[in-house]
């Protein structure tokens, strides 16, 4: 009998129960999943074909966000764009998806896109979408589609019209994440050891990336970015930590109080936004920065 397979939180109970996740972002190997959890992913993968699986990384099949060792969300398979192509992202793996008329093709899977509507915290309606891929066995795999709704401000009618007219979905998709560099609010409250700082020049000026001791990185904002814009840099070998003392959500935006300090972290990290730490910041007082929260394809707990 045919069945529908989804990749929600209920599909990965072993991850929900874990308390040993050492980093904010954690790659999950397929062998770390239970037999039943592996079965769902392997059932999906067996329809991709040997060519698509040639460089498959079994060590990185899921991405889990955690705080204090406890999972906060699981990032399962989702559809993005990679420049002018449609791809399915599974952990660190990307698989090319073909669009034929209003259908998506992945290996020997054939998929139909469904568009729905949801409301954000402010009550504003926005479109969401998923693709139901059908296998030759008639099993159905329900995969989330990551839409560039916030960037392009389109409606569900726009997306449905595109599908009915058999036009390309690529312009409506979010670009596939190229790494795990986070926004400030995604780290949660706490103190984080900084091991390096890099900068890049873009259309809107210089951006700074803080490289943390746990191997992750975060974009500098607010007080931290102002300090780095001034030309200040720590002396090589000098202890440096990022302090995030307050996070407040208003609608789909986040206000974050952050600062750098010339010492090692002395406070634990936490995902709660109800604590306030009062310490003197380097050079200038901590100031809030507003981060736009992306509509993410994650499985929250």
PDB file of C-alpha atoms in Angstrom:
ATOM      1  CA  UNK A   1       0.000   0.000   0.000  1.00  0.00           C
ATOM      2  CA  UNK A   2       1.342   3.450  -0.937  1.00  0.00           C
ATOM      3  CA  UNK A   3       2.303   5.783   1.894  1.00  0.00           C
ATOM      4  CA  UNK A   4       3.155   9.467   2.349  1.00  0.00           C
ATOM      5  CA  UNK A   5       6.578  10.161   3.878  1.00  0.00           C
ATOM      6  CA  UNK A   6       7.257  13.526   5.505  1.00  0.00           C
ATOM      7  CA  UNK A   7      10.437  14.753   7.170  1.00  0.00           C
ATOM      8  CA  UNK A   8       9.033  16.494  10.223  1.00  0.00           C
ATOM      9  CA  UNK A   9      10.155  16.418  13.861  1.00  0.00           C
ATOM     10  CA  UNK A  10       8.181  13.226  14.430  1.00  0.00           C
ATOM     11  CA  UNK A  11      10.364  11.522  11.815  1.00  0.00           C
ATOM     12  CA  UNK A  12      13.524  12.008  13.924  1.00  0.00           C
ATOM     13  CA  UNK A  13      12.652  11.305  17.596  1.00  0.00           C
ATOM     14  CA  UNK A  14      16.243  10.277  18.394  1.00  0.00           C
ATOM     15  CA  UNK A  15      17.376  13.832  17.611  1.00  0.00           C
ATOM     16  CA  UNK A  16      14.586  15.376  19.703  1.00  0.00           C
ATOM     17  CA  UNK A  17      15.805  13.375  22.708  1.00  0.00           C
ATOM     18  CA  UNK A  18      19.504  14.214  22.364  1.00  0.00           C
ATOM     19  CA  UNK A  19      21.263  16.485  24.851  1.00  0.00           C
ATOM     20  CA  UNK A  20      24.856  16.052  23.634  1.00  0.00           C
ATOM     21  CA  UNK A  21      24.938  18.386  20.632  1.00  0.00           C
ATOM     22  CA  UNK A  22      28.157  20.314  21.223  1.00  0.00           C
ATOM     23  CA  UNK A  23      27.725  23.150  18.730  1.00  0.00           C
ATOM     24  CA  UNK A  24      25.083  25.648  17.701  1.00  0.00           C
ATOM     25  CA  UNK A  25      24.958  23.977  14.299  1.00  0.00           C
ATOM     26  CA  UNK A  26      25.541  20.220  14.148  1.00  0.00           C
ATOM     27  CA  UNK A  27      25.954  17.959  11.115  1.00  0.00           C
ATOM     28  CA  UNK A  28      24.246  14.600  11.580  1.00  0.00           C
ATOM     29  CA  UNK A  29      25.647  11.418  10.023  1.00  0.00           C
ATOM     30  CA  UNK A  30      23.116   8.921   8.721  1.00  0.00           C
ATOM     31  CA  UNK A  31      24.580   6.265  11.034  1.00  0.00           C
ATOM     32  CA  UNK A  32      23.627   8.440  14.052  1.00  0.00           C
ATOM     33  CA  UNK A  33      19.950   7.968  13.238  1.00  0.00           C
ATOM     34  CA  UNK A  34      17.825   5.035  14.332  1.00  0.00           C
ATOM     35  CA  UNK A  35      17.021   2.291  11.830  1.00  0.00           C
ATOM     36  CA  UNK A  36      13.504   3.660  11.312  1.00  0.00           C
ATOM     37  CA  UNK A  37      14.816   7.219  10.797  1.00  0.00           C
ATOM     38  CA  UNK A  38      17.454   6.031   8.349  1.00  0.00           C
ATOM     39  CA  UNK A  39      14.776   4.089   6.507  1.00  0.00           C
ATOM     40  CA  UNK A  40      12.822   7.207   5.510  1.00  0.00           C
ATOM     41  CA  UNK A  41      15.917   8.946   4.130  1.00  0.00           C
ATOM     42  CA  UNK A  42      17.231   5.825   2.404  1.00  0.00           C
ATOM     43  CA  UNK A  43      13.812   5.257   0.848  1.00  0.00           C
ATOM     44  CA  UNK A  44      14.039   8.765  -0.643  1.00  0.00           C
ATOM     45  CA  UNK A  45      17.661   8.415  -1.746  1.00  0.00           C
ATOM     46  CA  UNK A  46      17.172   5.102  -3.533  1.00  0.00           C
ATOM     47  CA  UNK A  47      15.097   6.922  -6.159  1.00  0.00           C
ATOM     48  CA  UNK A  48      17.854   9.436  -7.006  1.00  0.00           C
ATOM     49  CA  UNK A  49      20.000   7.070  -9.075  1.00  0.00           C
ATOM     50  CA  UNK A  50      23.746   6.356  -8.961  1.00  0.00           C
ATOM     51  CA  UNK A  51      24.741   9.476 -10.904  1.00  0.00           C
ATOM     52  CA  UNK A  52      23.133  11.861  -8.406  1.00  0.00           C
ATOM     53  CA  UNK A  53      24.570   9.895  -5.470  1.00  0.00           C
ATOM     54  CA  UNK A  54      28.128   9.743  -6.825  1.00  0.00           C
ATOM     55  CA  UNK A  55      29.506  12.327  -4.321  1.00  0.00           C
ATOM     56  CA  UNK A  56      26.941  11.813  -1.573  1.00  0.00           C
ATOM     57  CA  UNK A  57      28.253  12.725   1.912  1.00  0.00           C
ATOM     58  CA  UNK A  58      26.766  10.266   4.426  1.00  0.00           C
ATOM     59  CA  UNK A  59      28.419  12.184   7.278  1.00  0.00           C
ATOM     60  CA  UNK A  60      26.221  15.262   6.706  1.00  0.00           C
ATOM     61  CA  UNK A  61      22.630  14.312   5.915  1.00  0.00           C
ATOM     62  CA  UNK A  62      20.837  16.624   8.380  1.00  0.00           C
ATOM     63  CA  UNK A  63      21.634  19.941  10.040  1.00  0.00           C
ATOM     64  CA  UNK A  64      20.523  20.444  13.648  1.00  0.00           C
ATOM     65  CA  UNK A  65      20.463  23.731  15.537  1.00  0.00           C
ATOM     66  CA  UNK A  66      21.024  23.359  19.285  1.00  0.00           C
ATOM     67  CA  UNK A  67      21.365  25.434  22.458  1.00  0.00           C
ATOM     68  CA  UNK A  68      23.078  24.062  25.555  1.00  0.00           C
ATOM     69  CA  UNK A  69      23.273  20.685  23.839  1.00  0.00           C
ATOM     70  CA  UNK A  70      19.498  20.506  23.297  1.00  0.00           C
ATOM     71  CA  UNK A  71      18.084  20.553  19.729  1.00  0.00           C
ATOM     72  CA  UNK A  72      16.072  23.603  18.748  1.00  0.00           C
ATOM     73  CA  UNK A  73      15.358  22.680  15.128  1.00  0.00           C
ATOM     74  CA  UNK A  74      16.149  20.187  12.406  1.00  0.00           C
ATOM     75  CA  UNK A  75      16.867  21.279   8.850  1.00  0.00           C
ATOM     76  CA  UNK A  76      15.708  18.441   6.625  1.00  0.00           C
ATOM     77  CA  UNK A  77      15.426  18.135   2.841  1.00  0.00           C
ATOM     78  CA  UNK A  78      14.202  21.277   1.089  1.00  0.00           C
ATOM     79  CA  UNK A  79      14.138  22.764  -2.399  1.00  0.00           C
ATOM     80  CA  UNK A  80      16.120  25.924  -3.227  1.00  0.00           C
ATOM     81  CA  UNK A  81      17.653  27.537  -6.282  1.00  0.00           C
ATOM     82  CA  UNK A  82      21.351  27.402  -7.059  1.00  0.00           C
ATOM     83  CA  UNK A  83      21.796  30.411  -9.357  1.00  0.00           C
ATOM     84  CA  UNK A  84      19.637  29.442 -12.360  1.00  0.00           C
ATOM     85  CA  UNK A  85      18.992  25.841 -11.294  1.00  0.00           C
ATOM     86  CA  UNK A  86      16.564  24.149  -8.909  1.00  0.00           C
ATOM     87  CA  UNK A  87      18.192  21.927  -6.286  1.00  0.00           C
ATOM     88  CA  UNK A  88      17.187  19.765  -3.355  1.00  0.00           C
ATOM     89  CA  UNK A  89      19.403  20.325  -0.311  1.00  0.00           C
ATOM     90  CA  UNK A  90      19.861  17.408   2.085  1.00  0.00           C
ATOM     91  CA  UNK A  91      22.358  18.313   4.783  1.00  0.00           C
ATOM     92  CA  UNK A  92      25.537  19.249   2.905  1.00  0.00           C
ATOM     93  CA  UNK A  93      24.354  17.505  -0.267  1.00  0.00           C
ATOM     94  CA  UNK A  94      22.789  19.165  -3.315  1.00  0.00           C
ATOM     95  CA  UNK A  95      20.782  17.334  -5.991  1.00  0.00           C
ATOM     96  CA  UNK A  96      19.744  18.886  -9.293  1.00  0.00           C
ATOM     97  CA  UNK A  97      15.972  19.065  -9.863  1.00  0.00           C
ATOM     98  CA  UNK A  98      14.504  19.443 -13.346  1.00  0.00           C
ATOM     99  CA  UNK A  99      11.298  21.362 -14.080  1.00  0.00           C
ATOM    100  CA  UNK A 100       9.116  20.026 -16.889  1.00  0.00           C
ATOM    101  CA  UNK A 101       6.015  22.170 -17.437  1.00  0.00           C
ATOM    102  CA  UNK A 102       4.450  22.398 -13.948  1.00  0.00           C
ATOM    103  CA  UNK A 103       6.165  19.255 -12.611  1.00  0.00           C
ATOM    104  CA  UNK A 104       9.491  18.750 -10.825  1.00  0.00           C
ATOM    105  CA  UNK A 105      11.659  15.732 -11.660  1.00  0.00           C
ATOM    106  CA  UNK A 106      14.318  14.296  -9.330  1.00  0.00           C
ATOM    107  CA  UNK A 107      15.869  10.984 -10.363  1.00  0.00           C
ATOM    108  CA  UNK A 108      12.875   8.731 -10.987  1.00  0.00           C
ATOM    109  CA  UNK A 109      10.612  10.845  -8.768  1.00  0.00           C
ATOM    110  CA  UNK A 110       7.954  13.065 -10.332  1.00  0.00           C
ATOM    111  CA  UNK A 111       6.588  15.914  -8.215  1.00  0.00           C
ATOM    112  CA  UNK A 112       3.649  18.287  -8.080  1.00  0.00           C
ATOM    113  CA  UNK A 113       3.916  21.665  -6.309  1.00  0.00           C
ATOM    114  CA  UNK A 114       1.206  22.720  -3.851  1.00  0.00           C
ATOM    115  CA  UNK A 115       0.876  26.336  -2.702  1.00  0.00           C
ATOM    116  CA  UNK A 116      -0.630  27.232   0.681  1.00  0.00           C
ATOM    117  CA  UNK A 117      -0.961  30.381   2.787  1.00  0.00           C
ATOM    118  CA  UNK A 118       0.037  31.086   6.375  1.00  0.00           C
ATOM    119  CA  UNK A 119       0.133  34.136   8.629  1.00  0.00           C
ATOM    120  CA  UNK A 120       3.182  35.549  10.386  1.00  0.00           C
ATOM    121  CA  UNK A 121       3.236  36.881  13.971  1.00  0.00           C
ATOM    122  CA  UNK A 122       1.818  40.216  12.763  1.00  0.00           C
ATOM    123  CA  UNK A 123      -1.099  38.510  11.013  1.00  0.00           C
ATOM    124  CA  UNK A 124       0.248  39.147   7.505  1.00  0.00           C
ATOM    125  CA  UNK A 125      -0.493  36.373   5.008  1.00  0.00           C
ATOM    126  CA  UNK A 126       2.406  34.889   3.040  1.00  0.00           C
ATOM    127  CA  UNK A 127       2.686  31.924   0.638  1.00  0.00           C
ATOM    128  CA  UNK A 128       4.323  28.602   1.446  1.00  0.00           C
ATOM    129  CA  UNK A 129       4.826  25.646  -0.853  1.00  0.00           C
ATOM    130  CA  UNK A 130       5.821  22.003  -0.888  1.00  0.00           C
ATOM    131  CA  UNK A 131       6.383  19.389  -3.554  1.00  0.00           C
ATOM    132  CA  UNK A 132       4.825  15.919  -3.431  1.00  0.00           C
ATOM    133  CA  UNK A 133       7.254  13.597  -5.225  1.00  0.00           C
ATOM    134  CA  UNK A 134       5.733  10.293  -6.369  1.00  0.00           C
ATOM    135  CA  UNK A 135       7.920   7.170  -6.658  1.00  0.00           C
ATOM    136  CA  UNK A 136       7.281   4.272  -9.073  1.00  0.00           C
ATOM    137  CA  UNK A 137       6.043   2.363  -5.999  1.00  0.00           C
ATOM    138  CA  UNK A 138       3.417   5.149  -5.626  1.00  0.00           C
ATOM    139  CA  UNK A 139       4.919   6.239  -2.294  1.00  0.00           C
ATOM    140  CA  UNK A 140       4.801  10.039  -1.910  1.00  0.00           C
ATOM    141  CA  UNK A 141       7.630  12.141  -0.447  1.00  0.00           C
ATOM    142  CA  UNK A 142       6.523  15.566   0.815  1.00  0.00           C
ATOM    143  CA  UNK A 143       9.413  18.078   0.499  1.00  0.00           C
ATOM    144  CA  UNK A 144       9.355  21.722   1.607  1.00  0.00           C
ATOM    145  CA  UNK A 145      10.094  24.478  -0.939  1.00  0.00           C
ATOM    146  CA  UNK A 146      12.098  27.484   0.301  1.00  0.00           C
ATOM    147  CA  UNK A 147      10.513  30.601  -1.200  1.00  0.00           C
ATOM    148  CA  UNK A 148      12.065  34.076  -1.488  1.00  0.00           C
ATOM    149  CA  UNK A 149       8.823  35.586  -0.209  1.00  0.00           C
ATOM    150  CA  UNK A 150      10.373  38.258   1.992  1.00  0.00           C
ATOM    151  CA  UNK A 151      12.858  39.367  -0.647  1.00  0.00           C
ATOM    152  CA  UNK A 152      10.366  39.538  -3.544  1.00  0.00           C
ATOM    153  CA  UNK A 153       7.048  40.150  -1.749  1.00  0.00           C
ATOM    154  CA  UNK A 154       5.007  37.961  -4.078  1.00  0.00           C
ATOM    155  CA  UNK A 155       1.649  36.328  -3.320  1.00  0.00           C
ATOM    156  CA  UNK A 156       0.287  32.805  -3.556  1.00  0.00           C
ATOM    157  CA  UNK A 157      -1.624  33.966  -6.658  1.00  0.00           C
ATOM    158  CA  UNK A 158       1.673  34.938  -8.320  1.00  0.00           C
ATOM    159  CA  UNK A 159       3.084  31.502  -7.630  1.00  0.00           C
ATOM    160  CA  UNK A 160      -0.033  29.647  -8.731  1.00  0.00           C
ATOM    161  CA  UNK A 161      -0.153  31.667 -11.960  1.00  0.00           C
ATOM    162  CA  UNK A 162       3.447  30.681 -12.667  1.00  0.00           C
ATOM    163  CA  UNK A 163       2.641  26.999 -12.215  1.00  0.00           C
ATOM    164  CA  UNK A 164      -0.526  27.149 -14.326  1.00  0.00           C
ATOM    165  CA  UNK A 165       1.378  28.955 -17.095  1.00  0.00           C
ATOM    166  CA  UNK A 166       4.165  26.345 -16.817  1.00  0.00           C
ATOM    167  CA  UNK A 167       6.786  29.045 -16.214  1.00  0.00           C
ATOM    168  CA  UNK A 168      10.056  28.597 -14.322  1.00  0.00           C
ATOM    169  CA  UNK A 169       9.915  28.462 -10.511  1.00  0.00           C
ATOM    170  CA  UNK A 170      13.542  29.558 -10.172  1.00  0.00           C
ATOM    171  CA  UNK A 171      12.825  33.309  -9.671  1.00  0.00           C
ATOM    172  CA  UNK A 172      10.583  32.502  -6.685  1.00  0.00           C
ATOM    173  CA  UNK A 173      13.097  30.323  -4.811  1.00  0.00           C
ATOM    174  CA  UNK A 174      15.596  31.304  -2.137  1.00  0.00           C
ATOM    175  CA  UNK A 175      19.261  30.882  -2.994  1.00  0.00           C
ATOM    176  CA  UNK A 176      20.636  27.753  -1.382  1.00  0.00           C
ATOM    177  CA  UNK A 177      22.633  28.614   1.783  1.00  0.00           C
ATOM    178  CA  UNK A 178      26.346  28.599   0.976  1.00  0.00           C
ATOM    179  CA  UNK A 179      27.451  27.997   4.548  1.00  0.00           C
ATOM    180  CA  UNK A 180      26.355  28.094   8.160  1.00  0.00           C
ATOM    181  CA  UNK A 181      27.090  31.765   8.861  1.00  0.00           C
ATOM    182  CA  UNK A 182      24.325  32.884  11.162  1.00  0.00           C
ATOM    183  CA  UNK A 183      22.556  36.063  12.137  1.00  0.00           C
ATOM    184  CA  UNK A 184      23.143  37.356  15.664  1.00  0.00           C
ATOM    185  CA  UNK A 185      19.745  36.325  17.026  1.00  0.00           C
ATOM    186  CA  UNK A 186      20.240  32.729  15.898  1.00  0.00           C
ATOM    187  CA  UNK A 187      23.058  32.243  18.415  1.00  0.00           C
ATOM    188  CA  UNK A 188      20.844  32.942  21.422  1.00  0.00           C
ATOM    189  CA  UNK A 189      21.924  34.692  24.630  1.00  0.00           C
ATOM    190  CA  UNK A 190      25.362  34.064  26.073  1.00  0.00           C
ATOM    191  CA  UNK A 191      29.067  34.539  25.496  1.00  0.00           C
ATOM    192  CA  UNK A 192      30.951  32.974  22.591  1.00  0.00           C
ATOM    193  CA  UNK A 193      34.712  32.728  22.113  1.00  0.00           C
ATOM    194  CA  UNK A 194      35.871  34.420  18.901  1.00  0.00           C
ATOM    195  CA  UNK A 195      38.872  32.876  17.154  1.00  0.00           C
ATOM    196  CA  UNK A 196      39.029  35.024  14.053  1.00  0.00           C
ATOM    197  CA  UNK A 197      37.528  37.893  12.073  1.00  0.00           C
ATOM    198  CA  UNK A 198      37.260  38.108   8.282  1.00  0.00           C
ATOM    199  CA  UNK A 199      35.770  40.809   6.086  1.00  0.00           C
ATOM    200  CA  UNK A 200      34.249  40.987   2.627  1.00  0.00           C
ATOM    201  CA  UNK A 201      33.363  43.924   0.362  1.00  0.00           C
ATOM    202  CA  UNK A 202      29.880  43.968  -1.114  1.00  0.00           C
ATOM    203  CA  UNK A 203      27.321  46.239  -2.705  1.00  0.00           C
ATOM    204  CA  UNK A 204      26.452  47.765   0.667  1.00  0.00           C
ATOM    205  CA  UNK A 205      29.994  48.128   2.016  1.00  0.00           C
ATOM    206  CA  UNK A 206      32.129  45.959   4.263  1.00  0.00           C
ATOM    207  CA  UNK A 207      30.672  42.970   6.089  1.00  0.00           C
ATOM    208  CA  UNK A 208      32.438  41.193   8.958  1.00  0.00           C
ATOM    209  CA  UNK A 209      32.237  37.541   9.879  1.00  0.00           C
ATOM    210  CA  UNK A 210      33.138  36.362  13.384  1.00  0.00           C
ATOM    211  CA  UNK A 211      34.564  32.831  13.485  1.00  0.00           C
ATOM    212  CA  UNK A 212      33.669  31.114  16.762  1.00  0.00           C
ATOM    213  CA  UNK A 213      35.519  28.446  18.725  1.00  0.00           C
ATOM    214  CA  UNK A 214      32.843  25.837  17.973  1.00  0.00           C
ATOM    215  CA  UNK A 215      33.605  26.091  14.256  1.00  0.00           C
ATOM    216  CA  UNK A 216      30.565  28.201  13.392  1.00  0.00           C
ATOM    217  CA  UNK A 217      30.471  31.816  12.228  1.00  0.00           C
ATOM    218  CA  UNK A 218      28.132  34.781  12.637  1.00  0.00           C
ATOM    219  CA  UNK A 219      27.711  38.097  10.823  1.00  0.00           C
ATOM    220  CA  UNK A 220      28.781  41.138  12.854  1.00  0.00           C
ATOM    221  CA  UNK A 221      26.045  43.701  13.428  1.00  0.00           C
ATOM    222  CA  UNK A 222      25.281  46.747  15.545  1.00  0.00           C
ATOM    223  CA  UNK A 223      27.899  47.649  18.159  1.00  0.00           C
ATOM    224  CA  UNK A 224      30.239  44.923  16.913  1.00  0.00           C
ATOM    225  CA  UNK A 225      30.154  46.084  13.288  1.00  0.00           C
ATOM    226  CA  UNK A 226      30.646  49.716  14.344  1.00  0.00           C
ATOM    227  CA  UNK A 227      33.692  48.757  16.369  1.00  0.00           C
ATOM    228  CA  UNK A 228      35.227  46.835  13.463  1.00  0.00           C
ATOM    229  CA  UNK A 229      34.384  49.679  11.043  1.00  0.00           C
ATOM    230  CA  UNK A 230      36.525  51.952  13.220  1.00  0.00           C
ATOM    231  CA  UNK A 231      39.560  49.837  12.337  1.00  0.00           C
ATOM    232  CA  UNK A 232      39.915  48.254  15.769  1.00  0.00           C
ATOM    233  CA  UNK A 233      41.193  44.687  15.832  1.00  0.00           C
ATOM    234  CA  UNK A 234      42.315  42.492  18.754  1.00  0.00           C
ATOM    235  CA  UNK A 235      46.017  41.854  19.209  1.00  0.00           C
ATOM    236  CA  UNK A 236      46.983  38.434  17.774  1.00  0.00           C
ATOM    237  CA  UNK A 237      46.597  35.803  20.505  1.00  0.00           C
ATOM    238  CA  UNK A 238      44.435  38.084  22.661  1.00  0.00           C
ATOM    239  CA  UNK A 239      41.310  36.509  24.197  1.00  0.00           C
ATOM    240  CA  UNK A 240      38.110  37.781  22.598  1.00  0.00           C
ATOM    241  CA  UNK A 241      34.468  36.906  23.114  1.00  0.00           C
ATOM    242  CA  UNK A 242      31.152  37.965  21.653  1.00  0.00           C
ATOM    243  CA  UNK A 243      28.463  38.792  24.209  1.00  0.00           C
ATOM    244  CA  UNK A 244      24.783  38.718  23.273  1.00  0.00           C
ATOM    245  CA  UNK A 245      22.900  40.120  26.236  1.00  0.00           C
ATOM    246  CA  UNK A 246      19.369  40.682  24.961  1.00  0.00           C
ATOM    247  CA  UNK A 247      17.207  39.442  22.082  1.00  0.00           C
ATOM    248  CA  UNK A 248      13.734  40.747  21.415  1.00  0.00           C
ATOM    249  CA  UNK A 249      11.373  39.708  18.635  1.00  0.00           C
ATOM    250  CA  UNK A 250       8.890  42.128  17.084  1.00  0.00           C
ATOM    251  CA  UNK A 251       6.883  40.496  14.337  1.00  0.00           C
ATOM    252  CA  UNK A 252       9.407  38.889  12.004  1.00  0.00           C
ATOM    253  CA  UNK A 253      12.293  41.151  13.104  1.00  0.00           C
ATOM    254  CA  UNK A 254      14.800  40.749  15.924  1.00  0.00           C
ATOM    255  CA  UNK A 255      16.524  43.367  18.071  1.00  0.00           C
ATOM    256  CA  UNK A 256      19.865  42.161  19.448  1.00  0.00           C
ATOM    257  CA  UNK A 257      22.169  43.798  22.029  1.00  0.00           C
ATOM    258  CA  UNK A 258      25.707  42.608  21.288  1.00  0.00           C
ATOM    259  CA  UNK A 259      29.298  43.586  22.064  1.00  0.00           C
ATOM    260  CA  UNK A 260      32.894  42.307  21.968  1.00  0.00           C
ATOM    261  CA  UNK A 261      35.018  41.893  25.106  1.00  0.00           C
ATOM    262  CA  UNK A 262      38.718  41.238  25.595  1.00  0.00           C
ATOM    263  CA  UNK A 263      38.413  38.052  27.645  1.00  0.00           C
ATOM    264  CA  UNK A 264      37.272  34.463  27.436  1.00  0.00           C
ATOM    265  CA  UNK A 265      33.555  33.668  27.838  1.00  0.00           C
ATOM    266  CA  UNK A 266      32.444  33.525  31.482  1.00  0.00           C
ATOM    267  CA  UNK A 267      28.690  33.021  31.096  1.00  0.00           C
ATOM    268  CA  UNK A 268      26.830  30.002  29.693  1.00  0.00           C
ATOM    269  CA  UNK A 269      24.945  30.200  26.422  1.00  0.00           C
ATOM    270  CA  UNK A 270      21.160  29.998  26.509  1.00  0.00           C
ATOM    271  CA  UNK A 271      18.300  30.105  24.056  1.00  0.00           C
ATOM    272  CA  UNK A 272      16.112  32.143  26.429  1.00  0.00           C
ATOM    273  CA  UNK A 273      15.565  35.815  25.631  1.00  0.00           C
ATOM    274  CA  UNK A 274      14.508  36.824  29.147  1.00  0.00           C
ATOM    275  CA  UNK A 275      17.983  37.337  30.667  1.00  0.00           C
ATOM    276  CA  UNK A 276      19.980  40.552  30.734  1.00  0.00           C
ATOM    277  CA  UNK A 277      23.755  40.706  31.335  1.00  0.00           C
ATOM    278  CA  UNK A 278      25.205  44.052  32.350  1.00  0.00           C
ATOM    279  CA  UNK A 279      28.897  44.365  31.474  1.00  0.00           C
ATOM    280  CA  UNK A 280      30.975  47.160  30.000  1.00  0.00           C
ATOM    281  CA  UNK A 281      31.463  46.849  26.252  1.00  0.00           C
ATOM    282  CA  UNK A 282      34.688  47.589  24.411  1.00  0.00           C
ATOM    283  CA  UNK A 283      34.876  51.171  23.143  1.00  0.00           C
ATOM    284  CA  UNK A 284      31.130  51.896  23.030  1.00  0.00           C
ATOM    285  CA  UNK A 285      27.949  50.745  24.726  1.00  0.00           C
ATOM    286  CA  UNK A 286      26.069  47.818  23.281  1.00  0.00           C
ATOM    287  CA  UNK A 287      23.388  48.915  20.842  1.00  0.00           C
ATOM    288  CA  UNK A 288      20.510  46.980  19.284  1.00  0.00           C
ATOM    289  CA  UNK A 289      20.598  45.713  15.737  1.00  0.00           C
ATOM    290  CA  UNK A 290      17.558  44.606  13.788  1.00  0.00           C
ATOM    291  CA  UNK A 291      17.850  41.315  11.933  1.00  0.00           C
ATOM    292  CA  UNK A 292      15.185  40.203   9.487  1.00  0.00           C
ATOM    293  CA  UNK A 293      14.084  36.670  10.282  1.00  0.00           C
ATOM    294  CA  UNK A 294      13.941  34.490   7.187  1.00  0.00           C
ATOM    295  CA  UNK A 295      11.010  32.153   6.717  1.00  0.00           C
ATOM    296  CA  UNK A 296      13.077  29.035   7.260  1.00  0.00           C
ATOM    297  CA  UNK A 297      12.440  25.465   6.247  1.00  0.00           C
ATOM    298  CA  UNK A 298      13.177  23.988   9.618  1.00  0.00           C
ATOM    299  CA  UNK A 299      11.414  21.595  11.899  1.00  0.00           C
ATOM    300  CA  UNK A 300      10.978  23.454  15.191  1.00  0.00           C
ATOM    301  CA  UNK A 301      10.588  21.879  18.600  1.00  0.00           C
TER     302      UNK A 301
END
